[in-house]
Each structure stands twice: as C-alpha cells, then as structure tokens.
Short mmCIF file of C-alpha atoms in Angstrom, two decimals:
data_model
loop_
_atom_site.label_atom_id
_atom_site.label_comp_id
_atom_site.label_asym_id
_atom_site.label_seq_id
_atom_site.Cartn_x
_atom_site.Cartn_y
_atom_site.Cartn_z
CA GLN A 1 119.72 46.13 59.47
CA GLU A 2 120.94 49.67 59.75
CA GLY A 3 123.93 48.87 57.61
CA ARG A 4 126.63 48.96 60.40
CA ILE A 5 127.95 45.64 59.24
CA PHE A 6 131.24 45.92 61.13
CA GLU A 7 129.81 46.71 64.36
CA ALA A 8 127.49 43.54 63.59
CA ASP A 9 130.01 41.19 62.92
CA ALA A 10 131.90 41.94 65.72
CA ILE A 11 129.01 41.32 68.12
CA ALA A 12 127.83 38.22 66.33
CA ARG A 13 131.82 36.49 66.60
CA ARG A 14 131.55 37.12 70.28
CA LEU A 15 127.83 35.41 70.56
CA ALA A 16 129.42 32.48 68.14
CA LYS A 17 132.18 31.73 70.75
CA GLN A 18 129.59 31.53 73.39
CA PHE A 19 126.94 29.51 71.57
CA PRO A 20 128.63 27.88 68.53
CA ASP A 21 125.85 25.66 67.26
CA HIS A 22 122.97 28.17 67.83
CA PRO A 23 120.58 28.78 64.89
CA ALA A 24 120.07 32.14 65.38
CA VAL A 25 123.46 33.24 65.88
CA LEU A 26 124.42 31.23 62.38
CA VAL A 27 121.81 33.03 60.68
CA LEU A 28 123.06 36.19 61.86
CA MET A 29 126.37 35.27 60.98
CA ALA A 30 125.30 33.87 57.70
CA SER A 31 123.25 37.16 56.97
CA ILE A 32 126.33 39.60 57.67
CA ALA A 33 128.62 37.50 55.77
CA ASP A 34 126.02 37.97 52.48
CA ALA A 35 125.48 41.64 53.56
CA SER A 36 129.43 42.25 53.24
CA GLY A 37 129.27 40.66 50.05
CA ASN A 38 131.32 37.50 51.21
CA ALA A 39 129.30 34.86 49.06
CA GLN A 40 131.49 32.05 49.86
CA GLU A 41 131.44 32.52 53.98
CA GLY A 42 127.70 32.72 53.54
CA ASP A 43 127.83 29.31 51.44
CA ARG A 44 129.49 27.90 54.28
CA LEU A 45 127.60 29.44 57.39
CA TRP A 46 123.99 28.74 55.56
CA SER A 47 125.06 25.15 54.81
CA GLU A 48 125.85 24.78 58.40
CA THR A 49 122.50 26.54 59.38
CA LEU A 50 120.41 24.36 57.36
CA LYS A 51 121.82 21.11 58.69
CA LEU A 52 120.70 22.17 62.17
CA VAL A 53 117.29 23.01 61.24
CA PRO A 54 116.73 21.69 57.86
CA ASP A 55 112.81 22.01 58.66
CA ASP A 56 112.27 25.29 59.72
CA PRO A 57 110.54 27.86 57.34
CA ASN A 58 111.77 30.90 58.79
CA VAL A 59 115.47 29.80 58.52
CA HIS A 60 114.72 29.35 54.78
CA LEU A 61 113.03 32.33 54.37
CA ALA A 62 115.99 34.19 56.01
CA CYS A 63 118.57 32.37 54.04
CA ALA A 64 116.48 33.15 50.91
CA LEU A 65 116.21 37.05 51.53
CA SER A 66 120.05 36.92 52.39
CA ARG A 67 121.02 35.06 48.93
CA ILE A 68 119.45 38.06 47.22
CA LYS A 69 122.25 40.46 48.54
CA VAL A 70 125.01 38.39 46.61
CA ARG A 71 123.00 37.71 43.57
CA ARG A 72 122.48 34.00 44.31
CA PHE A 73 118.97 33.77 42.68
CA ASP A 74 118.38 30.51 42.11
CA GLN A 75 119.55 29.36 45.50
CA ALA A 76 117.08 32.23 46.88
CA ILE A 77 114.21 30.90 44.59
CA GLY A 78 114.92 27.28 45.83
CA HIS A 79 114.46 28.44 49.21
CA LEU A 80 111.51 30.19 48.95
CA LYS A 81 109.75 27.17 47.36
CA VAL A 82 110.65 25.29 50.30
CA VAL A 83 109.03 27.82 52.69
CA ILE A 84 106.12 27.49 50.13
CA ALA A 85 106.12 23.71 50.50
CA MET A 86 106.40 23.97 54.69
CA ALA A 87 103.81 26.96 54.68
CA PRO A 88 101.42 27.48 51.75
CA LEU A 89 99.47 29.93 53.14
CA PHE A 90 102.34 32.52 53.69
CA ALA A 91 101.46 35.34 51.08
CA GLY A 92 105.07 37.15 51.77
CA ALA A 93 107.07 33.95 50.44
CA TYR A 94 104.62 34.43 47.06
CA ASN A 95 105.41 38.11 46.79
CA ASN A 96 109.34 37.22 47.47
CA LEU A 97 108.97 34.49 44.83
CA GLY A 98 107.31 36.90 42.17
CA ASN A 99 109.55 39.42 42.58
CA LEU A 100 112.80 36.99 41.93
CA LEU A 101 111.35 35.31 38.93
CA ASP A 102 110.57 38.57 37.56
CA HIS A 103 114.18 39.32 38.02
CA GLN A 104 114.66 36.15 35.98
CA GLN A 105 112.38 37.40 32.88
CA LYS A 106 110.27 34.31 33.98
CA TYR A 107 107.36 37.02 33.58
CA SER A 108 104.32 34.05 33.54
CA GLU A 109 105.71 32.51 36.52
CA SER A 110 106.17 35.56 38.27
CA ILE A 111 102.65 36.77 37.93
CA ILE A 112 101.22 33.39 39.04
CA ALA A 113 103.57 33.85 42.01
CA PHE A 114 101.92 37.18 42.60
CA ALA A 115 98.48 36.58 41.98
CA LYS A 116 98.57 33.33 44.84
CA ALA A 117 100.05 36.20 47.15
CA ILE A 118 97.04 38.67 46.30
CA THR A 119 94.59 35.55 46.71
CA LEU A 120 96.22 34.77 50.26
CA ASP A 121 96.22 38.38 51.43
CA PRO A 122 94.29 40.93 49.42
CA GLY A 123 94.75 43.63 51.70
CA ASP A 124 98.65 43.27 51.12
CA GLY A 125 99.48 46.35 48.63
CA ALA A 126 103.04 44.84 47.81
CA PRO A 127 102.22 42.13 45.61
CA LEU A 128 99.44 44.25 43.96
CA SER A 129 101.98 46.92 43.18
CA ASN A 130 105.00 44.23 42.04
CA ILE A 131 102.66 42.43 39.85
CA SER A 132 102.46 45.49 37.56
CA THR A 133 106.38 45.09 36.44
CA PRO A 134 105.85 41.41 34.84
CA LEU A 135 102.40 42.19 33.34
CA LEU A 136 103.85 45.25 31.49
CA ALA A 137 106.86 42.95 30.06
CA LEU A 138 104.15 40.91 28.31
CA GLY A 139 102.45 43.93 27.05
CA LEU A 140 99.60 43.65 29.30
CA SER A 141 99.25 47.41 30.61
CA GLU A 142 95.52 48.09 31.29
CA SER A 143 95.94 44.94 33.81
CA ALA A 144 99.03 46.55 35.10
CA VAL A 145 96.91 49.90 35.75
CA LYS A 146 94.12 47.93 37.38
CA ALA A 147 96.66 46.14 40.05
CA GLY A 148 98.23 49.77 40.44
CA ARG A 149 95.12 51.19 41.34
CA TRP A 150 94.14 48.36 43.99
CA ALA A 151 97.85 48.72 45.03
CA ILE A 152 97.40 52.58 45.80
CA ARG A 153 94.12 51.65 47.80
CA ALA A 154 96.26 49.33 50.07
CA LEU A 155 98.95 51.30 50.18
CA PRO A 156 98.00 55.23 50.08
CA GLN A 157 101.10 56.46 51.69
CA VAL A 158 104.07 54.24 49.98
CA ALA A 159 105.45 56.26 47.24
CA ASP A 160 106.46 53.21 45.13
CA ALA A 161 102.89 52.23 44.57
CA TYR A 162 102.00 55.30 42.96
CA PHE A 163 105.37 55.24 41.16
CA ASN A 164 104.43 51.80 39.58
CA LEU A 165 100.93 52.88 38.61
CA GLY A 166 102.81 55.82 36.49
CA VAL A 167 105.00 53.37 35.09
CA ALA A 168 102.03 50.94 33.85
CA LEU A 169 99.85 54.34 32.92
CA HIS A 170 102.88 55.30 30.96
CA GLN A 171 103.15 52.30 29.15
CA ALA A 172 99.62 52.21 28.26
CA ASN A 173 99.61 55.69 26.51
CA ARG A 174 97.83 57.52 29.38
CA ASP A 175 100.61 60.01 30.43
CA GLU A 176 98.30 62.56 31.52
CA GLU A 177 97.38 60.32 34.31
CA ALA A 178 100.79 58.99 34.28
CA VAL A 179 102.32 62.49 35.49
CA ASP A 180 99.33 62.68 38.07
CA ALA A 181 100.86 59.45 39.65
CA TYR A 182 104.37 60.45 39.47
CA GLN A 183 103.34 63.88 41.09
CA ALA A 184 101.61 61.81 44.17
CA ALA A 185 104.89 59.56 44.71
CA LEU A 186 106.86 62.86 44.67
CA GLU A 187 104.69 64.15 47.32
CA LEU A 188 105.35 61.36 49.57
CA SER A 189 108.98 61.12 48.49
CA PRO A 190 110.32 64.44 47.18
CA ASN A 191 113.86 62.94 46.13
CA MET A 192 112.72 60.10 44.29
CA VAL A 193 114.68 59.78 41.50
CA ARG A 194 113.14 57.43 39.25
CA ALA A 195 109.81 59.24 39.58
CA HIS A 196 111.37 62.73 38.59
CA TYR A 197 113.22 61.24 35.54
CA ASN A 198 109.76 59.27 34.63
CA LEU A 199 107.84 62.34 35.00
CA GLY A 200 110.16 64.13 32.92
CA LEU A 201 109.40 61.09 29.92
CA SER A 202 105.65 61.81 30.32
CA GLN A 203 105.71 65.48 30.12
CA LEU A 204 107.93 65.14 27.10
CA ARG A 205 105.77 63.06 25.04
CA LEU A 206 102.80 65.12 26.16
CA GLY A 207 104.87 68.11 24.54
CA GLN A 208 105.17 70.00 27.83
CA PHE A 209 108.65 70.80 26.94
CA ALA A 210 109.51 73.37 29.34
CA MET A 211 108.83 70.90 32.07
CA GLY A 212 109.91 68.09 30.66
CA TRP A 213 113.72 68.95 30.08
CA SER A 214 113.65 70.38 33.65
CA SER A 215 112.29 66.52 35.21
CA PHE A 216 114.31 64.78 32.44
CA GLU A 217 117.86 66.62 34.14
CA TRP A 218 117.37 63.59 36.69
CA ARG A 219 118.67 61.24 34.07
CA HIS A 220 121.84 61.77 35.71
CA ALA A 221 121.01 60.60 39.09
CA MET A 222 119.58 57.44 37.98
CA VAL A 223 120.97 53.86 39.21
CA PRO A 224 121.56 52.01 37.51
CA ALA A 225 122.39 54.42 34.84
CA VAL A 226 120.08 55.41 32.09
CA THR A 227 122.45 57.55 30.23
CA ASP A 228 126.21 58.16 29.88
CA VAL A 229 127.79 59.68 32.81
CA ARG A 230 131.02 61.37 32.47
CA SER A 231 133.24 63.73 34.76
CA PHE A 232 135.13 66.65 33.77
CA GLN A 233 137.61 69.03 35.29
CA VAL A 234 135.43 72.02 34.05
CA PRO A 235 132.05 73.30 35.05
CA HIS A 236 128.74 72.15 33.68
CA TRP A 237 127.25 74.62 31.64
CA ARG A 238 124.38 76.12 33.05
CA GLY A 239 123.48 78.61 30.17
CA GLU A 240 126.59 81.12 30.80
CA PRO A 241 127.82 83.51 28.41
CA LEU A 242 130.15 81.47 25.85
CA SER A 243 131.80 84.35 24.45
CA GLY A 244 135.68 83.59 24.35
CA ARG A 245 135.13 80.18 26.13
CA ALA A 246 134.97 76.45 24.70
CA MET A 247 132.60 73.83 25.57
CA VAL A 248 132.75 70.55 24.89
CA VAL A 249 128.85 69.03 24.15
CA HIS A 250 129.18 64.98 24.97
CA ALA A 251 126.62 62.75 23.01
CA GLU A 252 124.45 60.61 25.28
CA GLN A 253 122.50 57.22 24.75
CA GLY A 254 122.17 55.94 21.03
CA LEU A 255 123.50 56.99 17.57
CA GLY A 256 120.07 57.93 16.55
CA ASP A 257 119.95 60.41 19.73
CA THR A 258 123.14 61.92 18.53
CA ILE A 259 122.04 62.84 14.88
CA GLN A 260 118.72 64.32 16.45
CA PHE A 261 120.19 66.43 18.94
CA ALA A 262 123.05 67.43 16.33
CA ARG A 263 120.73 70.52 15.63
CA TYR A 264 121.47 72.28 18.98
CA VAL A 265 125.36 72.24 18.40
CA ALA A 266 124.75 73.64 15.04
CA HIS A 267 122.48 76.35 16.80
CA LEU A 268 125.36 77.05 19.35
CA ARG A 269 127.73 77.58 16.65
CA ALA A 270 126.03 79.68 14.33
CA ASN A 271 125.59 81.94 17.51
CA GLY A 272 129.36 82.10 18.18
CA ALA A 273 130.01 79.63 20.64
CA ARG A 274 133.34 77.45 20.13
CA ILE A 275 131.73 73.63 20.36
CA VAL A 276 133.94 70.47 20.41
CA PHE A 277 131.67 67.65 19.72
CA MET A 278 132.15 64.47 21.28
CA VAL A 279 130.25 61.76 19.38
CA LYS A 280 130.54 57.84 19.50
CA PRO A 281 132.52 55.95 18.04
CA GLY A 282 131.51 55.38 14.29
CA LEU A 283 129.78 59.08 14.25
CA GLY A 284 133.21 60.86 13.56
CA PRO A 285 133.05 60.84 9.92
CA LEU A 286 129.44 61.82 9.25
CA MET A 287 129.72 64.89 11.97
CA HIS A 288 132.54 66.20 10.39
CA HIS A 289 130.84 65.95 7.14
CA TRP A 290 127.43 67.39 8.23
CA LEU A 291 128.38 70.04 10.92
CA GLY A 292 132.45 70.54 10.42
CA GLY A 293 134.41 72.13 13.46
CA ASP A 294 135.68 70.55 16.28
CA ILE A 295 134.52 66.49 16.14
CA ILE A 296 136.22 64.07 18.22
CA GLU A 297 135.16 60.75 19.19
CA GLU A 298 134.87 59.20 22.54
CA GLY A 299 138.44 58.00 23.95
CA ALA A 300 140.12 61.05 21.83
CA ALA A 301 142.04 63.80 24.04
CA LEU A 302 140.20 66.82 24.52
CA PRO A 303 141.32 70.30 23.69
CA ARG A 304 141.39 73.08 26.13
CA ILE A 305 137.66 73.63 27.33
CA ASP A 306 135.84 75.90 29.82
CA TYR A 307 132.64 73.98 30.20
CA HIS A 308 131.31 70.84 29.21
CA CYS A 309 127.58 69.95 28.73
CA PRO A 310 125.59 66.73 27.91
CA MET A 311 123.95 66.68 24.37
CA MET A 312 120.58 65.98 26.15
CA SER A 313 120.26 68.91 28.36
CA LEU A 314 120.95 71.51 25.21
CA PRO A 315 117.09 71.87 24.46
CA GLY A 316 116.34 73.01 28.15
CA LEU A 317 118.74 75.56 28.23
CA ILE A 318 118.34 76.93 24.43
CA ALA A 319 115.22 76.07 23.04
CA PRO A 320 112.87 73.92 24.88
CA ASP A 321 110.64 73.52 21.88
CA PRO A 322 112.30 71.43 19.00
CA ARG A 323 110.24 73.48 16.18
CA GLN A 324 112.55 76.49 17.35
CA ILE A 325 115.34 75.20 16.15
CA SER A 326 116.20 74.03 12.54
CA VAL A 327 117.94 71.04 11.41
CA PRO A 328 121.27 71.57 9.61
CA ASP A 329 121.43 70.92 5.85
CA LEU A 330 122.50 67.13 5.21
CA ARG A 331 123.60 66.05 1.91
CA PRO A 332 125.92 63.47 0.56
CA ASP A 333 129.29 63.93 -0.46
CA ASP A 334 130.55 63.71 -3.97
CA LEU A 335 132.86 60.58 -3.60
CA HIS A 336 129.95 58.36 -1.83
CA LEU A 337 127.09 59.52 -3.95
CA LYS A 338 129.30 58.56 -7.30
CA LYS A 339 129.81 55.22 -5.50
CA TRP A 340 126.11 54.67 -5.14
CA ILE A 341 124.95 55.61 -8.38
CA ALA A 342 127.16 53.18 -9.66
CA ILE A 343 126.17 50.22 -7.37
CA LEU A 344 122.56 50.87 -7.95
CA GLY A 345 122.76 51.52 -11.64
CA ALA A 346 119.89 52.71 -13.83
CA LYS A 347 116.57 53.78 -12.04
CA ALA A 348 113.72 51.84 -12.82
CA GLY A 349 110.28 52.55 -10.78
CA LEU A 350 110.10 53.69 -7.49
CA ARG A 351 113.22 53.05 -4.95
CA ILE A 352 112.35 52.53 -1.38
CA GLY A 353 114.92 52.41 1.41
CA LEU A 354 113.89 49.94 4.31
CA VAL A 355 115.17 49.17 8.04
CA VAL A 356 113.48 46.89 9.60
CA SER A 357 115.48 46.15 12.77
CA GLY A 358 117.80 48.21 14.96
CA ARG A 359 120.17 47.64 17.83
CA PRO A 360 119.40 44.36 19.34
CA SER A 361 121.05 45.59 23.06
CA HIS A 362 118.46 48.39 22.86
CA SER A 363 116.11 48.15 25.82
CA ASN A 364 112.73 48.10 23.42
CA ASP A 365 114.07 46.21 20.61
CA ALA A 366 111.80 42.99 20.84
CA ASN A 367 109.09 45.33 20.24
CA ARG A 368 110.59 48.16 17.72
CA SER A 369 112.11 45.61 15.13
CA ILE A 370 110.01 43.93 12.88
CA PRO A 371 110.70 40.31 11.15
CA ILE A 372 111.07 40.84 7.56
CA LYS A 373 108.34 38.45 6.66
CA VAL A 374 105.65 40.37 8.21
CA LEU A 375 106.25 42.91 5.65
CA GLN A 376 105.73 40.65 2.78
CA PRO A 377 102.40 42.41 1.48
CA LEU A 378 104.75 45.46 0.95
CA PHE A 379 107.00 43.30 -1.34
CA THR A 380 103.79 42.37 -3.87
CA SER A 381 103.71 45.87 -5.47
CA ALA A 382 105.48 45.61 -9.04
CA ASP A 383 107.49 48.42 -10.22
CA ILE A 384 109.21 49.18 -6.36
CA THR A 385 112.71 47.97 -5.37
CA PHE A 386 113.40 48.12 -1.72
CA HIS A 387 116.76 48.56 -0.59
CA LEU A 388 118.36 47.40 2.99
CA LEU A 389 120.01 50.37 4.70
CA GLN A 390 121.15 48.63 7.60
CA ASN A 391 124.70 46.90 7.82
CA GLN A 392 123.80 43.93 9.91
CA ILE A 393 121.03 41.61 8.96
CA ARG A 394 119.28 39.52 11.58
CA PRO A 395 120.04 35.74 11.19
CA GLY A 396 116.07 35.12 11.52
CA ASP A 397 115.38 37.34 8.52
CA GLU A 398 117.79 35.58 6.34
CA PRO A 399 115.94 32.78 5.01
CA ASP A 400 113.14 34.93 4.18
CA LEU A 401 114.99 37.83 2.82
CA ALA A 402 116.34 35.18 0.23
CA SER A 403 112.79 34.85 -1.06
CA PHE A 404 111.78 38.30 -1.70
CA GLY A 405 113.08 38.98 -5.36
CA ASN A 406 112.62 43.08 -4.96
CA VAL A 407 114.30 43.57 -1.85
CA VAL A 408 118.30 44.26 -2.42
CA ARG A 409 120.50 44.14 0.54
CA HIS A 410 123.61 46.05 0.89
CA ASP A 411 124.98 44.94 3.93
CA HIS A 412 128.66 44.40 2.59
CA GLN A 413 129.04 47.52 1.11
CA ILE A 414 127.67 50.11 3.58
CA GLY A 415 130.85 50.81 5.28
CA ASP A 416 129.72 54.15 7.52
CA PHE A 417 126.97 56.48 7.93
CA LEU A 418 128.32 58.46 4.78
CA ASP A 419 127.61 55.37 2.63
CA THR A 420 124.02 55.64 4.33
CA VAL A 421 123.54 59.13 3.54
CA ALA A 422 124.26 58.39 -0.16
CA LEU A 423 121.94 55.55 -0.24
CA VAL A 424 119.22 57.55 1.21
CA GLU A 425 119.85 60.36 -1.10
CA LEU A 426 119.10 58.11 -4.03
CA MET A 427 115.91 56.77 -2.42
CA ASP A 428 112.14 58.27 -3.35
CA LEU A 429 111.08 57.15 0.36
CA VAL A 430 112.31 55.65 3.53
CA ILE A 431 110.65 53.25 5.67
CA SER A 432 112.17 52.41 9.14
CA VAL A 433 111.95 51.03 12.34
CA ASP A 434 112.49 53.45 15.09
CA THR A 435 116.63 53.61 14.74
CA SER A 436 119.30 55.84 13.90
CA VAL A 437 118.71 55.45 10.08
CA ALA A 438 115.18 56.85 10.40
CA HIS A 439 116.99 60.30 12.13
CA LEU A 440 119.13 60.12 9.54
CA ALA A 441 116.79 59.95 6.70
CA ALA A 442 114.47 62.64 8.28
CA SER A 443 117.54 65.01 8.95
CA MET A 444 118.10 65.02 5.22
CA GLY A 445 114.48 65.90 4.72
CA LYS A 446 113.91 62.52 2.83
CA PRO A 447 110.09 61.50 3.09
CA THR A 448 110.51 59.10 6.05
CA TRP A 449 107.92 56.75 7.46
CA ILE A 450 108.44 55.38 10.88
CA THR A 451 106.99 52.40 12.28
CA LEU A 452 106.19 52.56 15.93
CA PRO A 453 105.15 49.87 18.68
CA PHE A 454 102.07 50.77 20.70
CA TRP A 455 104.35 52.05 23.42
CA ALA A 456 106.52 54.28 21.48
CA ASP A 457 109.47 56.33 22.69
CA TRP A 458 108.61 59.96 24.15
CA ARG A 459 110.09 61.80 21.09
CA TRP A 460 107.20 60.63 19.08
CA GLY A 461 104.74 61.85 21.04
CA LEU A 462 100.94 60.55 21.32
CA ASP A 463 98.15 59.36 19.01
CA ARG A 464 99.77 61.58 16.06
CA SER A 465 101.19 61.00 12.53
CA ASP A 466 103.57 63.77 12.47
CA SER A 467 106.54 64.88 14.34
CA ASP A 468 107.73 68.02 15.76
CA TRP A 469 111.55 67.03 15.29
CA TYR A 470 111.18 66.21 11.74
CA SER A 471 108.92 67.68 8.85
CA SER A 472 109.10 64.79 6.52
CA VAL A 473 108.10 62.46 8.99
CA ARG A 474 104.76 60.40 9.06
CA LEU A 475 104.20 58.03 11.94
CA PHE A 476 102.54 54.46 11.80
CA ARG A 477 101.49 53.12 15.16
CA GLN A 478 100.60 49.94 16.25
CA ASP A 479 97.43 50.17 18.05
CA ARG A 480 96.92 48.33 21.57
CA SER A 481 96.63 44.71 19.81
CA ARG A 482 100.27 45.42 19.37
CA ASP A 483 99.81 43.54 16.01
CA TRP A 484 102.42 44.68 13.29
CA ARG A 485 99.97 43.37 10.58
CA LYS A 486 97.92 46.57 11.01
CA VAL A 487 100.72 48.88 10.48
CA VAL A 488 101.96 46.79 7.47
CA TRP A 489 98.53 46.87 5.88
CA GLU A 490 98.63 50.71 6.63
CA LEU A 491 102.05 51.21 5.00
CA THR A 492 100.68 49.08 2.07
CA GLU A 493 97.66 51.43 1.44
CA ALA A 494 99.87 54.71 1.82
CA LEU A 495 102.42 52.81 -0.67
CA ARG A 496 99.65 52.28 -3.21
CA LEU A 497 98.88 55.77 -3.17
CA VAL A 498 102.26 57.13 -3.56
CA LYS A 499 102.76 54.54 -6.43
CA GLY A 500 99.86 56.12 -8.06
CA ALA A 501 100.71 59.63 -7.73
CA SER A 502 104.20 58.73 -9.31
#
C-alpha cells in the first residue's frame, strides 16, 4: 500500500513457499504483479486464486481493483458484476463499477451504477461526487451541481468533492460559484494542480485576467498534459529584460490559439526583442507572411537563444487584459488573392464564408461542431452565396451539402492558411464554429459571427455577444437547452438585417 513493491514482493515470495495454495497469499502476489505492471503474471495468479475461491466476493473485488492498475477494465467490470450478484447490497461495488463505466464513456450505465450506490448508502459522499462526471458528459450540468453539493455535505473535508463541484459549476456557466469551490478545494489541498488550473479557467472566463493568467500557469503541471510540454536548455523567461538577448516563444495547444496569441509576439518584437516564434506544422507560411522575422515550425533546428517562453504565458508577463494589445494587420498576399479572385469570379449578392466543423480530435468538438443540415434555414436566403472555408468536409455532411445549391465547397482548392486568408478577404461576412478560421477572420477585422455551445471556451467570456479579443466578432450562444436551432434562428434573423442593410 505504500508503494514499496520490491519489498512486498520479497515477503510474498517467502509466504508462497510456506503456503503455496493459500488464497490470501495468492491475492497478495496477484495484486503485486498488477501493481508492478506485469499483467500476464497477474492473469496467471488471479486465475489460480479464483479457481480456489470462485464464490468469495471479497476476492472478486480485490481482483477488480487490482486489474484496473494494468488497464484490464473489461475484466474489472466483469468481476465487479460478480460481486454485485453475490452481494447486491454492497454500495462500494456499484461506486467502483460506475467509475469504470464512466472511464469507458458508458455514461448512462455509469449514472445508473452510481445512483444504486447512493440509494444503498446515502451517507457516502463518494458516489455523489463521482456521478457528476457522467452527468456532465451528457450535458446535465445542473444535476451534477446538485449532486456535488450533496457530496460536500457528506465529505466536508475532502478536496476532490469541492473540485468536482467546481467543474460542475464551471460547465453550468456559474463561474463565480466555481471559483469559490476551487478555492475551497485548495484550502484543503494547497498543491492540488487540477484545482489551480481549473480556477484559472474560471477566472479568465470571468475577465479576472491578472489572477487568471497566474492560475493558468499550473497547466504545465497537469497530468495528463493539457498543453504542449517542451524542455529547453535555456531558462524559462519570467519577464527579464530582453535587450541583446534572443528568446524562442513556442506555440501551445491548437492552431486557433497560435493565431489568437500571435499579437504578443508582434508586441515583443515592436519593443525591440529578438523573438524566434516556433509554431505548429502548417502555420509557418502564414506566420512568415503575417509577422515576418524568425519563424520556425516544430521539429526545425533552433538558432542560438537565451530564453524560452510558452506562448500562452505571455499575457501574464506583458499585459493581462487582451484589450491592451492590438492585433497586427493581416491581409492576403497578391498571389493568393489573384488566385481566388479568378476562382470565385464576378460577385453577385452577398458572399458569406462558412465553417461548420472543427478538428475532430478537439475535446469539445462534439458540442462545438454543427451538422450542416441544421443550418438549412440560412441557405434559403436569395442573393447570398455561402463558401465553405474548411479544407475537410465531415462524411456525415456530404449528402446534405450536395442538396444546398448556394453552398460552394473549396476543400480541394484550399492548400494552406494563405489560401484561407485570401478567401476570407473576398467575403462580406464569416460565420464559423469556434475553430482556427474564426480566429483568422477575426484577426483580419472581418465581421465574424462565431457560434458557441452552451459550455463555451474560457476565451469567449460569459453571457455576452462581443469579445475582449476581437472587435469585429459577434457571438451567438446556445442556451441551456443546448439546441442549435435557436442559434440558427438568431443567425437567420441577423442575416436578414445584414441583407436588408446591403
């Protein structure tokens, strides 16, 4: 239990020589094998154990908990179900089963298991706290908040209970309360990395930028990682004078983040700093065109540098409020602009750029992307042509896309972001889900309407239609129903006014 596996193993081996068929010894040895990561040896030992005592629920429970360590989740679930069949009033087995089903993204089954644990032992705060995760995965944030508050009554000294409540409050867009919950967790566990990081997300969302950027720095300690972690042989820049020094600023997270935070690189350079900007593969040409200077993509050799700094640490070191830093001018190059003028031909009516889906691997993509058929009311307007600005079309959108005569696709012609810049330049308006093209269009000062899920990213604030980051952005948000149809209706009405004004 203390993690001293080698010593435990030595003791267990001596016991096995004396008592080779004793179930308790076999359970110990099997558990040690799993704790050591030796899944095959664990398979053998658990098989021997269960042949001796197939009807002992305690052994099945020990096996289930042990198998989790070697990620034999299906086996663990099977053994927990055996425990439940033998001891149907054992609340702890339902709680553990709920955790495993949640891990497998079987959220409805997970909620049922947790609810059974709560019913059997209402005083146990663990399932009340744990149930919030699958509830949130199904968009039931207010239910998760209620469960979280009950969990705190049962577990008033457990930091995890306050943390889980904070997550539920954050996803319910109740960030002032979430801040209180995270701070309560940190009072109980001052070095709780997850609470520091999530506190930063809520503070940034509330516009508490100075505190938010400070808390956000804990992202580098998160396990598993939530950002790109890199090591350099030079010091991390903490705001020291850069006169005569060179620094690499390395991009983090998504392509949209890099476009959004590029303004800080431009600001440093404008104040005389020599900055090497390391960006994600594919962004090099855009950044060369936009910012100039030393731009390298990940994997390229670094020149001599004196400092390094993660890109998203710059606001806290330079200017916490994004309104203090202007966006550098971004316009298309002549070559790409001429190419797209020729492709689009003569303009007739309004041209609207459209992005309906983002990167599939994004953690919140299922909520932020919109099936194109849901946008059908937009496409009924005469004298408007919609141009898809994305270079990949989701397979599920293909059949519906073919039926919309005023939606033009360019996925086979868009080579890189310089193509996208030129296309955006030729649009009257861009309507986009929260993805990199939205940041690109907004950085160009193009009128950009961004559709947001109910639980939107921290950078778009709360309950507002404008943005601290971009003056040309208008935000269209889902309400608590999480139904895109209301957003589409608002877009349609706003578009009607734009068309009338034109």
